[in-house]
mmCIF file with all atom_site columns, C-alpha atoms in Angstrom:
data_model
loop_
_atom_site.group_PDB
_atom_site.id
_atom_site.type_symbol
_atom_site.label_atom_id
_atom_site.label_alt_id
_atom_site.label_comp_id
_atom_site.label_asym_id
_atom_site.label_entity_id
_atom_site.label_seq_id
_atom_site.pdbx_PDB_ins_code
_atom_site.Cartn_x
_atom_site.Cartn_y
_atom_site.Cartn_z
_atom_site.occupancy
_atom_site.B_iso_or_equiv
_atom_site.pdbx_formal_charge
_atom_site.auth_seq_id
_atom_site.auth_comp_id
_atom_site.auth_asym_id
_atom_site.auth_atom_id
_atom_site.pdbx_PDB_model_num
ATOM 1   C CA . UNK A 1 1   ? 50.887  -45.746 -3.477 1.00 0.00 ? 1   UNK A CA 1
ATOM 2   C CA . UNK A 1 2   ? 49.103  -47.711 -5.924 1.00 0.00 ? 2   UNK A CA 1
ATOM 3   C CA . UNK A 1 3   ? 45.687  -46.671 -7.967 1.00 0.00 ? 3   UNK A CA 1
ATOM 4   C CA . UNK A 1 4   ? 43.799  -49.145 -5.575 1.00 0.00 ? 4   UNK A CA 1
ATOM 5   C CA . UNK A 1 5   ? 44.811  -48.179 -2.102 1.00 0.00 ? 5   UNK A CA 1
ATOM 6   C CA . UNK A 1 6   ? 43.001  -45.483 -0.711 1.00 0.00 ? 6   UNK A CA 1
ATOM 7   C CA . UNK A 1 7   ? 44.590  -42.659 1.656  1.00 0.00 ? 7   UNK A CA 1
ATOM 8   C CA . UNK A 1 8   ? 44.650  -43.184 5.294  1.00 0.00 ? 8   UNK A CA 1
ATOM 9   C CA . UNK A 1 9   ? 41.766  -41.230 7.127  1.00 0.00 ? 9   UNK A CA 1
ATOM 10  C CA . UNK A 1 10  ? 42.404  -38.097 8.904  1.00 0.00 ? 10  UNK A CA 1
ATOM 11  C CA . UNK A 1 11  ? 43.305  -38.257 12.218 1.00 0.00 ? 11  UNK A CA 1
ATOM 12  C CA . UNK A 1 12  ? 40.456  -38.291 14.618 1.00 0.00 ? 12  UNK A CA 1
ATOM 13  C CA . UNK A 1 13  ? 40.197  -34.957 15.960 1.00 0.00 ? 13  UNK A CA 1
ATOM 14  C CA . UNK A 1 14  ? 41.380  -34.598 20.217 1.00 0.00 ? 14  UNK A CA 1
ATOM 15  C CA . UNK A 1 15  ? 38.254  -34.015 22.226 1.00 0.00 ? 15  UNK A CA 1
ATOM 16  C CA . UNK A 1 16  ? 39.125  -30.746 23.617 1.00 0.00 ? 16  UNK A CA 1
ATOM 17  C CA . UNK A 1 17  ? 39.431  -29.624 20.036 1.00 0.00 ? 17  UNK A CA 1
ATOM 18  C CA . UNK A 1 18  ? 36.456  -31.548 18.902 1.00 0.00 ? 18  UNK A CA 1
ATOM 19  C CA . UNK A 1 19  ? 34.339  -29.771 22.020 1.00 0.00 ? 19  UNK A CA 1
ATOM 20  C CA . UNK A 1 20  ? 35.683  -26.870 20.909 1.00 0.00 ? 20  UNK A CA 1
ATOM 21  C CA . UNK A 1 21  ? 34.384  -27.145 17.091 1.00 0.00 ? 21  UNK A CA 1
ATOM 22  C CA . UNK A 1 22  ? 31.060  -28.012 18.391 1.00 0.00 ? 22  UNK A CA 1
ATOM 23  C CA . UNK A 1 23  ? 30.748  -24.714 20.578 1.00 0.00 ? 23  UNK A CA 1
ATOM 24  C CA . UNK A 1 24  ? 31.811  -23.355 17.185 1.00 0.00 ? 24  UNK A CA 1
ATOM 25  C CA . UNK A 1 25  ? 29.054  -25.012 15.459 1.00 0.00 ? 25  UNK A CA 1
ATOM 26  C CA . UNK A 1 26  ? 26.369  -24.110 18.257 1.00 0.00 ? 26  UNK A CA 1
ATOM 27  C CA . UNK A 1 27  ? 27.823  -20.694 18.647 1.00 0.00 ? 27  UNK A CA 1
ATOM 28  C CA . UNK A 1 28  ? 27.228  -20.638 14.521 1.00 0.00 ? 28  UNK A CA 1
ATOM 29  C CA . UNK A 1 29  ? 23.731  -21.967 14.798 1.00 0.00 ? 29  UNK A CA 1
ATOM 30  C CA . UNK A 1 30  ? 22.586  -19.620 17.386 1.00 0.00 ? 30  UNK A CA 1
ATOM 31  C CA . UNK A 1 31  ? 23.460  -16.568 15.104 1.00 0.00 ? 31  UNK A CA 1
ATOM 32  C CA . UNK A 1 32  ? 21.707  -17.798 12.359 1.00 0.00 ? 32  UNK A CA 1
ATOM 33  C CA . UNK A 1 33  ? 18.283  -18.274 14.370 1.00 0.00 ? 33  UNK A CA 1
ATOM 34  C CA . UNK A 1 34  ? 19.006  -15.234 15.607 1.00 0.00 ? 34  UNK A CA 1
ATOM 35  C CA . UNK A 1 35  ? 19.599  -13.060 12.182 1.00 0.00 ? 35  UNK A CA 1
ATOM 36  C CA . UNK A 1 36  ? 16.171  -15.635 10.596 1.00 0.00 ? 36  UNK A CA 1
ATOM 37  C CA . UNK A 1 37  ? 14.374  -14.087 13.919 1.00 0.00 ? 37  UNK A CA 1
ATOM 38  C CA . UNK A 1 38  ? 15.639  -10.816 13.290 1.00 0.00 ? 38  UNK A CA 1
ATOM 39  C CA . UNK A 1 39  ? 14.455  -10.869 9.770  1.00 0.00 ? 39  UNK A CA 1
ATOM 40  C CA . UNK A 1 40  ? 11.131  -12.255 10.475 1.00 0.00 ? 40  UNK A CA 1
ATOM 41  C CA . UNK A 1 41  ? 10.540  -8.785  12.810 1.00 0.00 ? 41  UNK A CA 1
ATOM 42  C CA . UNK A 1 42  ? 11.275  -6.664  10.408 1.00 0.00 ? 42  UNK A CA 1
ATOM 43  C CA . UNK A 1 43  ? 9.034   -8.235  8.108  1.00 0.00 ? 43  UNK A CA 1
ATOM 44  C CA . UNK A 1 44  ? 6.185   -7.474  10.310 1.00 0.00 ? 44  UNK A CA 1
ATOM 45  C CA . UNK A 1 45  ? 7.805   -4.231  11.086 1.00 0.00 ? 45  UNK A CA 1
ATOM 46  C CA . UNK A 1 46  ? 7.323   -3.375  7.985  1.00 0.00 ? 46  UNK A CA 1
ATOM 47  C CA . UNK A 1 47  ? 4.514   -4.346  6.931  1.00 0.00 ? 47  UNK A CA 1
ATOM 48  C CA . UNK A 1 48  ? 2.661   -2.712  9.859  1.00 0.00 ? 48  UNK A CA 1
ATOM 49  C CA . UNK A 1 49  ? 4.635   0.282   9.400  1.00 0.00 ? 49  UNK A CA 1
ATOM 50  C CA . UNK A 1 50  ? 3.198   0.530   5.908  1.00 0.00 ? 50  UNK A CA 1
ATOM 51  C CA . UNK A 1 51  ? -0.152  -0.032  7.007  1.00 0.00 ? 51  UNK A CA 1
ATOM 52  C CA . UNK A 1 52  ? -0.160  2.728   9.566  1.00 0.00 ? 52  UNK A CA 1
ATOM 53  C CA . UNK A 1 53  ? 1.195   4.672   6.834  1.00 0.00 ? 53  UNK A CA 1
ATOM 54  C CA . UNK A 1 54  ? -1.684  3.844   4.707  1.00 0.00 ? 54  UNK A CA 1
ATOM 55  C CA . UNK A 1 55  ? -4.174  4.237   7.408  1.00 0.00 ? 55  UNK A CA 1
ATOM 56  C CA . UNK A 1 56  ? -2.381  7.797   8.145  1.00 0.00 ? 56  UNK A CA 1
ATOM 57  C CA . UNK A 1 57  ? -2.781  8.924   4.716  1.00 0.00 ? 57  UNK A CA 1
ATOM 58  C CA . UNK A 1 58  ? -6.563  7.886   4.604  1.00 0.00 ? 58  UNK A CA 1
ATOM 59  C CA . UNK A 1 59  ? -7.781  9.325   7.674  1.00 0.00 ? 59  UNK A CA 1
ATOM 60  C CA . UNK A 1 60  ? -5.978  12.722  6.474  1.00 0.00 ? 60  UNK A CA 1
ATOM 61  C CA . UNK A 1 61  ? -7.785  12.439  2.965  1.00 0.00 ? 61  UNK A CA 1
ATOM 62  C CA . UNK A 1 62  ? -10.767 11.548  4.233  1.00 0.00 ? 62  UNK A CA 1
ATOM 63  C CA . UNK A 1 63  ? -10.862 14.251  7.044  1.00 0.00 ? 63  UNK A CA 1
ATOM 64  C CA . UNK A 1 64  ? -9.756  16.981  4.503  1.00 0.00 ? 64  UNK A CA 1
ATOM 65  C CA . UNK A 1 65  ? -12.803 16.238  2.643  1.00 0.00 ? 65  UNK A CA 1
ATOM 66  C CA . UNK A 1 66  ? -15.522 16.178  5.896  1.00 0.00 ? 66  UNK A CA 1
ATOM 67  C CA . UNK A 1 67  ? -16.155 20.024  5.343  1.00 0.00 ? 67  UNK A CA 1
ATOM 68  C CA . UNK A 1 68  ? -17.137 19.890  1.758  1.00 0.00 ? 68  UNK A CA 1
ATOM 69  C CA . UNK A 1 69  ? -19.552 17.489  2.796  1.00 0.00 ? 69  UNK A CA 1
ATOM 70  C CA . UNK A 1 70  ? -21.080 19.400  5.392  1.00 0.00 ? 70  UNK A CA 1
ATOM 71  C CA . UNK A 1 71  ? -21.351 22.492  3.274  1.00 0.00 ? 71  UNK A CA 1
ATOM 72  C CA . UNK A 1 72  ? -23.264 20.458  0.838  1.00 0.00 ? 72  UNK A CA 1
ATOM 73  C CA . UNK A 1 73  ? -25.260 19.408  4.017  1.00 0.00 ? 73  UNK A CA 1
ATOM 74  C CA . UNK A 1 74  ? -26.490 22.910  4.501  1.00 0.00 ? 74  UNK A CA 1
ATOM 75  C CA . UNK A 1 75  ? -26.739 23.894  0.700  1.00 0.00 ? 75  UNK A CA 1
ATOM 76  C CA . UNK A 1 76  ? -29.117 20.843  0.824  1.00 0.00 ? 76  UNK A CA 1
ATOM 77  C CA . UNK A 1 77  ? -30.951 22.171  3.614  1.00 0.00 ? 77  UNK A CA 1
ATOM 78  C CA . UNK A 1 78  ? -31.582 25.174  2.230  1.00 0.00 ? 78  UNK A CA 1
ATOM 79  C CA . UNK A 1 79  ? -32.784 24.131  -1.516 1.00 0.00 ? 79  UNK A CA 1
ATOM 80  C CA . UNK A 1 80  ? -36.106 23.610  -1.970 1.00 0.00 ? 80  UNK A CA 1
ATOM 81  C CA . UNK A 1 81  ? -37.507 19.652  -2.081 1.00 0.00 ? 81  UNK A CA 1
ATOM 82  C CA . UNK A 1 82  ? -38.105 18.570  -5.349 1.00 0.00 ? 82  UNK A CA 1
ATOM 83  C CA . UNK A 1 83  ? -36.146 20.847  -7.215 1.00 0.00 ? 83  UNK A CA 1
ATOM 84  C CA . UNK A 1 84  ? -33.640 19.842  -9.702 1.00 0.00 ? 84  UNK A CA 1
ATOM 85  C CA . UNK A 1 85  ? -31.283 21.393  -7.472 1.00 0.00 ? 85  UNK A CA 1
ATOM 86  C CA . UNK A 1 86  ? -31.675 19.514  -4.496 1.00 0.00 ? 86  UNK A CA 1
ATOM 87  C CA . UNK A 1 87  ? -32.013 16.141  -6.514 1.00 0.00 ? 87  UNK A CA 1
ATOM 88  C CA . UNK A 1 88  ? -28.975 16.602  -7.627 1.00 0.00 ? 88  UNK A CA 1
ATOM 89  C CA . UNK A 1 89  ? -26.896 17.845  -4.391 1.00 0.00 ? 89  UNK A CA 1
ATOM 90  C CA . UNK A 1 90  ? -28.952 14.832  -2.845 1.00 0.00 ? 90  UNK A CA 1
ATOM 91  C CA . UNK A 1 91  ? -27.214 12.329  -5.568 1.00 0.00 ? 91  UNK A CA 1
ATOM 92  C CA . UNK A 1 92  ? -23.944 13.869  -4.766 1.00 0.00 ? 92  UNK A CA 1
ATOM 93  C CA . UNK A 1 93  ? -24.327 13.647  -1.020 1.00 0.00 ? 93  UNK A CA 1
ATOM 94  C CA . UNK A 1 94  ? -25.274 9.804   -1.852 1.00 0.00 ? 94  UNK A CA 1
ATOM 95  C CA . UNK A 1 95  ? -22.450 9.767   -3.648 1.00 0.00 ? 95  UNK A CA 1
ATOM 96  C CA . UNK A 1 96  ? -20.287 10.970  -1.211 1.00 0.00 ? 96  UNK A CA 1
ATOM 97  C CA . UNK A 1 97  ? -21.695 8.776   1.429  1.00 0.00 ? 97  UNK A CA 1
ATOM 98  C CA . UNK A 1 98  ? -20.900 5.789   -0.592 1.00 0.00 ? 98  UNK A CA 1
ATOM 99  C CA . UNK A 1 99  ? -17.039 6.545   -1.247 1.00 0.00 ? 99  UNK A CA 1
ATOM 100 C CA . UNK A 1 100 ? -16.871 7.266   2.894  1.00 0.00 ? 100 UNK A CA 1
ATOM 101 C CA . UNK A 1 101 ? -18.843 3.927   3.219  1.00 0.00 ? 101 UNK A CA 1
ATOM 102 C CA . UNK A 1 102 ? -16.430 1.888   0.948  1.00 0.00 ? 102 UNK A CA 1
ATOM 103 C CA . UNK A 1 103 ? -13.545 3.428   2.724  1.00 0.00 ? 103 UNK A CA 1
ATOM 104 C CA . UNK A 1 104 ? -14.761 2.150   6.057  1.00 0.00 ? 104 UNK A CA 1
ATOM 105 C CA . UNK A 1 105 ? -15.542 5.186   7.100  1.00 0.00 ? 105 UNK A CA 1
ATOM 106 C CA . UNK A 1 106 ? -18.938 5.154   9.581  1.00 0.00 ? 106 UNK A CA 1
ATOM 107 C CA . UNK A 1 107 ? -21.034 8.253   10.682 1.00 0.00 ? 107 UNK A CA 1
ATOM 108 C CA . UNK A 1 108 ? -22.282 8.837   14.193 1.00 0.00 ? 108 UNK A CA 1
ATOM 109 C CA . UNK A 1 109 ? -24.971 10.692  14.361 1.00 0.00 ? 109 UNK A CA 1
ATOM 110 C CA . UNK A 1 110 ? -26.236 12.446  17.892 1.00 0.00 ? 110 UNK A CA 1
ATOM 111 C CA . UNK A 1 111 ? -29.540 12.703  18.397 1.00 0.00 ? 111 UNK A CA 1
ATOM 112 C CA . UNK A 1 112 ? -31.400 15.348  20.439 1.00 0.00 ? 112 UNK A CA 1
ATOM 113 C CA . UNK A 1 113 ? -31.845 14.076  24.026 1.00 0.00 ? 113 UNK A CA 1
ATOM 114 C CA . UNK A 1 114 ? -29.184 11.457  23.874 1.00 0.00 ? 114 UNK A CA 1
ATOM 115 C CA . UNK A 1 115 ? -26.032 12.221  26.713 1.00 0.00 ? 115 UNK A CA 1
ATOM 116 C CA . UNK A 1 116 ? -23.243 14.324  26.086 1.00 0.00 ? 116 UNK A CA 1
ATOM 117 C CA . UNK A 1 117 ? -20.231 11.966  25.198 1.00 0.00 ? 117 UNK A CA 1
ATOM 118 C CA . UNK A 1 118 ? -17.011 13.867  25.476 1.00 0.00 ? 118 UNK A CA 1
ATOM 119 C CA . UNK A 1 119 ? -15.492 11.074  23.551 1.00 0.00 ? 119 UNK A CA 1
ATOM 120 C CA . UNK A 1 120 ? -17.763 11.330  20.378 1.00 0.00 ? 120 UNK A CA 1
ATOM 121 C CA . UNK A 1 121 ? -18.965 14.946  20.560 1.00 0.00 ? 121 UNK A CA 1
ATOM 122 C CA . UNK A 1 122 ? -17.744 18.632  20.982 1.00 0.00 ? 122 UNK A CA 1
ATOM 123 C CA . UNK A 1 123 ? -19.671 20.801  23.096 1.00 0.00 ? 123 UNK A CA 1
ATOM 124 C CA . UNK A 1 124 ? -19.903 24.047  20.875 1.00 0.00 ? 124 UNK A CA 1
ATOM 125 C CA . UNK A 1 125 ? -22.533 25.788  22.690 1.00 0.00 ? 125 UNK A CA 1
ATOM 126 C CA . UNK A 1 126 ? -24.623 25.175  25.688 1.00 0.00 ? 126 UNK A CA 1
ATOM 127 C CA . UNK A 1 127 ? -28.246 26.273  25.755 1.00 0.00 ? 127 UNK A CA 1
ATOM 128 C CA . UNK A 1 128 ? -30.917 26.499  28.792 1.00 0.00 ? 128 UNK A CA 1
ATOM 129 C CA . UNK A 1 129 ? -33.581 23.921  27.638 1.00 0.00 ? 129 UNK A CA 1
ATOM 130 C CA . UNK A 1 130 ? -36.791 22.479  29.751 1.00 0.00 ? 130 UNK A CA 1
ATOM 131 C CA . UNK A 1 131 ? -37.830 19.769  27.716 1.00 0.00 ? 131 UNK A CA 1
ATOM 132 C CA . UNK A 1 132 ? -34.045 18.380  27.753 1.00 0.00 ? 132 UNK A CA 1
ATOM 133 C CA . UNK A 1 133 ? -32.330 17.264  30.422 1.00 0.00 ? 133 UNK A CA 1
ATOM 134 C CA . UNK A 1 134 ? -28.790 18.993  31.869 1.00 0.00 ? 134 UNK A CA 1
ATOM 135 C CA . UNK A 1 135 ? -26.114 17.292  29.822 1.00 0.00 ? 135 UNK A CA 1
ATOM 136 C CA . UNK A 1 136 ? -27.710 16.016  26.906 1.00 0.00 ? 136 UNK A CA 1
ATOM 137 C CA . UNK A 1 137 ? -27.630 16.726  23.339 1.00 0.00 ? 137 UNK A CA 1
ATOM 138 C CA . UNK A 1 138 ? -30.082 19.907  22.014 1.00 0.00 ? 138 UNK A CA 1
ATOM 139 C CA . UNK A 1 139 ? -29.277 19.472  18.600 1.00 0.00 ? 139 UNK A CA 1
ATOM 140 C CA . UNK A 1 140 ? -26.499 18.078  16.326 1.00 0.00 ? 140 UNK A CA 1
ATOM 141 C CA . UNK A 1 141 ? -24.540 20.562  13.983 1.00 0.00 ? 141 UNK A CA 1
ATOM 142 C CA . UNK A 1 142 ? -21.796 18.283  12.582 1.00 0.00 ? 142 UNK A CA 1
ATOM 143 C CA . UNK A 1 143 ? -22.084 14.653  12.506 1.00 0.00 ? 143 UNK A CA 1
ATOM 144 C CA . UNK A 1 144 ? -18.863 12.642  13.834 1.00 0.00 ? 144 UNK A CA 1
ATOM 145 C CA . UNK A 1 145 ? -16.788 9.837   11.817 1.00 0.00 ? 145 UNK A CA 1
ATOM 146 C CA . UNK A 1 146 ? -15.065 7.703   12.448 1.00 0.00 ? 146 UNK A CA 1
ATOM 147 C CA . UNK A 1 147 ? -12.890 4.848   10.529 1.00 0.00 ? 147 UNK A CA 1
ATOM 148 C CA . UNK A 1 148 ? -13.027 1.069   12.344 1.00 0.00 ? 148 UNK A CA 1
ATOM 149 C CA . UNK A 1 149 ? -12.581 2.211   16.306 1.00 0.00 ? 149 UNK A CA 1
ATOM 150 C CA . UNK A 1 150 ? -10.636 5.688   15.675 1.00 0.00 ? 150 UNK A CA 1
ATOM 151 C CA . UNK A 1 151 ? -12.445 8.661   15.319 1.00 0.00 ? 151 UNK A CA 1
ATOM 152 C CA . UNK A 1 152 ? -11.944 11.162  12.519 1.00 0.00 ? 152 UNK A CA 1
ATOM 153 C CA . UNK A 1 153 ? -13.770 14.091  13.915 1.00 0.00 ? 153 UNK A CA 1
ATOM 154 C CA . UNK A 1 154 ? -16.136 14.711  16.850 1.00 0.00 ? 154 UNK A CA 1
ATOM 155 C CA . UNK A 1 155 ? -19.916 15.294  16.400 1.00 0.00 ? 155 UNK A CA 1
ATOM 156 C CA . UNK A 1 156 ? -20.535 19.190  16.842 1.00 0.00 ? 156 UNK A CA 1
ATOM 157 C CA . UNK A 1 157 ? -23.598 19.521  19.335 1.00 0.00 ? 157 UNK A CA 1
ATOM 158 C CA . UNK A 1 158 ? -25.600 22.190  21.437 1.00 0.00 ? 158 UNK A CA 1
ATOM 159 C CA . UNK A 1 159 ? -25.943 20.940  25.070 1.00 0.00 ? 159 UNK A CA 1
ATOM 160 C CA . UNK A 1 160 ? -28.572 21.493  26.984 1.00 0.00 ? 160 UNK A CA 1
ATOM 161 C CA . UNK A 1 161 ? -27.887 23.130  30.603 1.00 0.00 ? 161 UNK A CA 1
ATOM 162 C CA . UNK A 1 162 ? -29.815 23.368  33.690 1.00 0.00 ? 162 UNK A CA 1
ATOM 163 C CA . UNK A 1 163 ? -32.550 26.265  33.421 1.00 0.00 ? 163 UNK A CA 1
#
């Protein structure tokens, strides 16, 4: 051989054996579209996995903290207006509503006369009332919350039943 010839080619390949390195090939390509697809769902597996985890944890913060906020409901409603007392317990409340607020979090509040809604409120007591109808709220004890459509906690109402 001298430096200017070049080697022969390869042999072409036989066409059962070149059909079967393309079913090789396809075989080959169909795995890897299959392991990119695969990887792709647990990408959004995951990341919706860690934002029910972070919606989790907030709801059970958030809910942990609903009774401190009633109580300083009541103590408000039973300090006297205009006392530095109240001010502040009113600035705190504010407070409080604000964080809840910025965390998404939305109050319902049932008013007297409006229907019972088993899906937003909890029947705690029932009362005979005239100048309310059978079924409809008497007075509010606990406001609900709730966080974009899921609800946190029911409101706590008096119902009004018939006479």
């Amino acid at each position: 051989m001298t430096a200017n010839t070049q080697p022969p080619p390869p042999p072409a390949p036989a066409p059962d054996e070149l059909a079967a390195l393309k079913a090789k090939a396809d075989e080959n390509w169909d795995r890897f579209l299959r392991a990119a697809a695969d990887l792709e769902n647990y990408r959004k597996r995951a990341a919706r996995e860690k934002d029910d985890l972070a919606r989790f944890i907030t709801e059970r913060i958030i809910t942990a903290f609903l009774p401190a906020l009633d109580s300083l409901e009541r103590a408000l409603d039973h300090s006297p207006p205009g006392t530095p007392l109240h001010d502040g317990l009113l600035q705190v409340q504010k407070q409080f509503q604000r964080a809840l607020a910025d965390c998404g979090v939305t109050e319902i509040i049932a008013k007297p006369g409006d229907p019972f809604d088993p899906a937003i409120h909890e029947a705690v007591s029932q009362i005979p009332a005239a100048e309310h109808a059978a079924g409809t709220i008497v007075e509010q004890l606990n406001s609900a919350y709730k966080i974009g459509d899921r609800l946190l906690r029911p409101a706590r109402v008096v119902v009004s039943k018939p006479a």
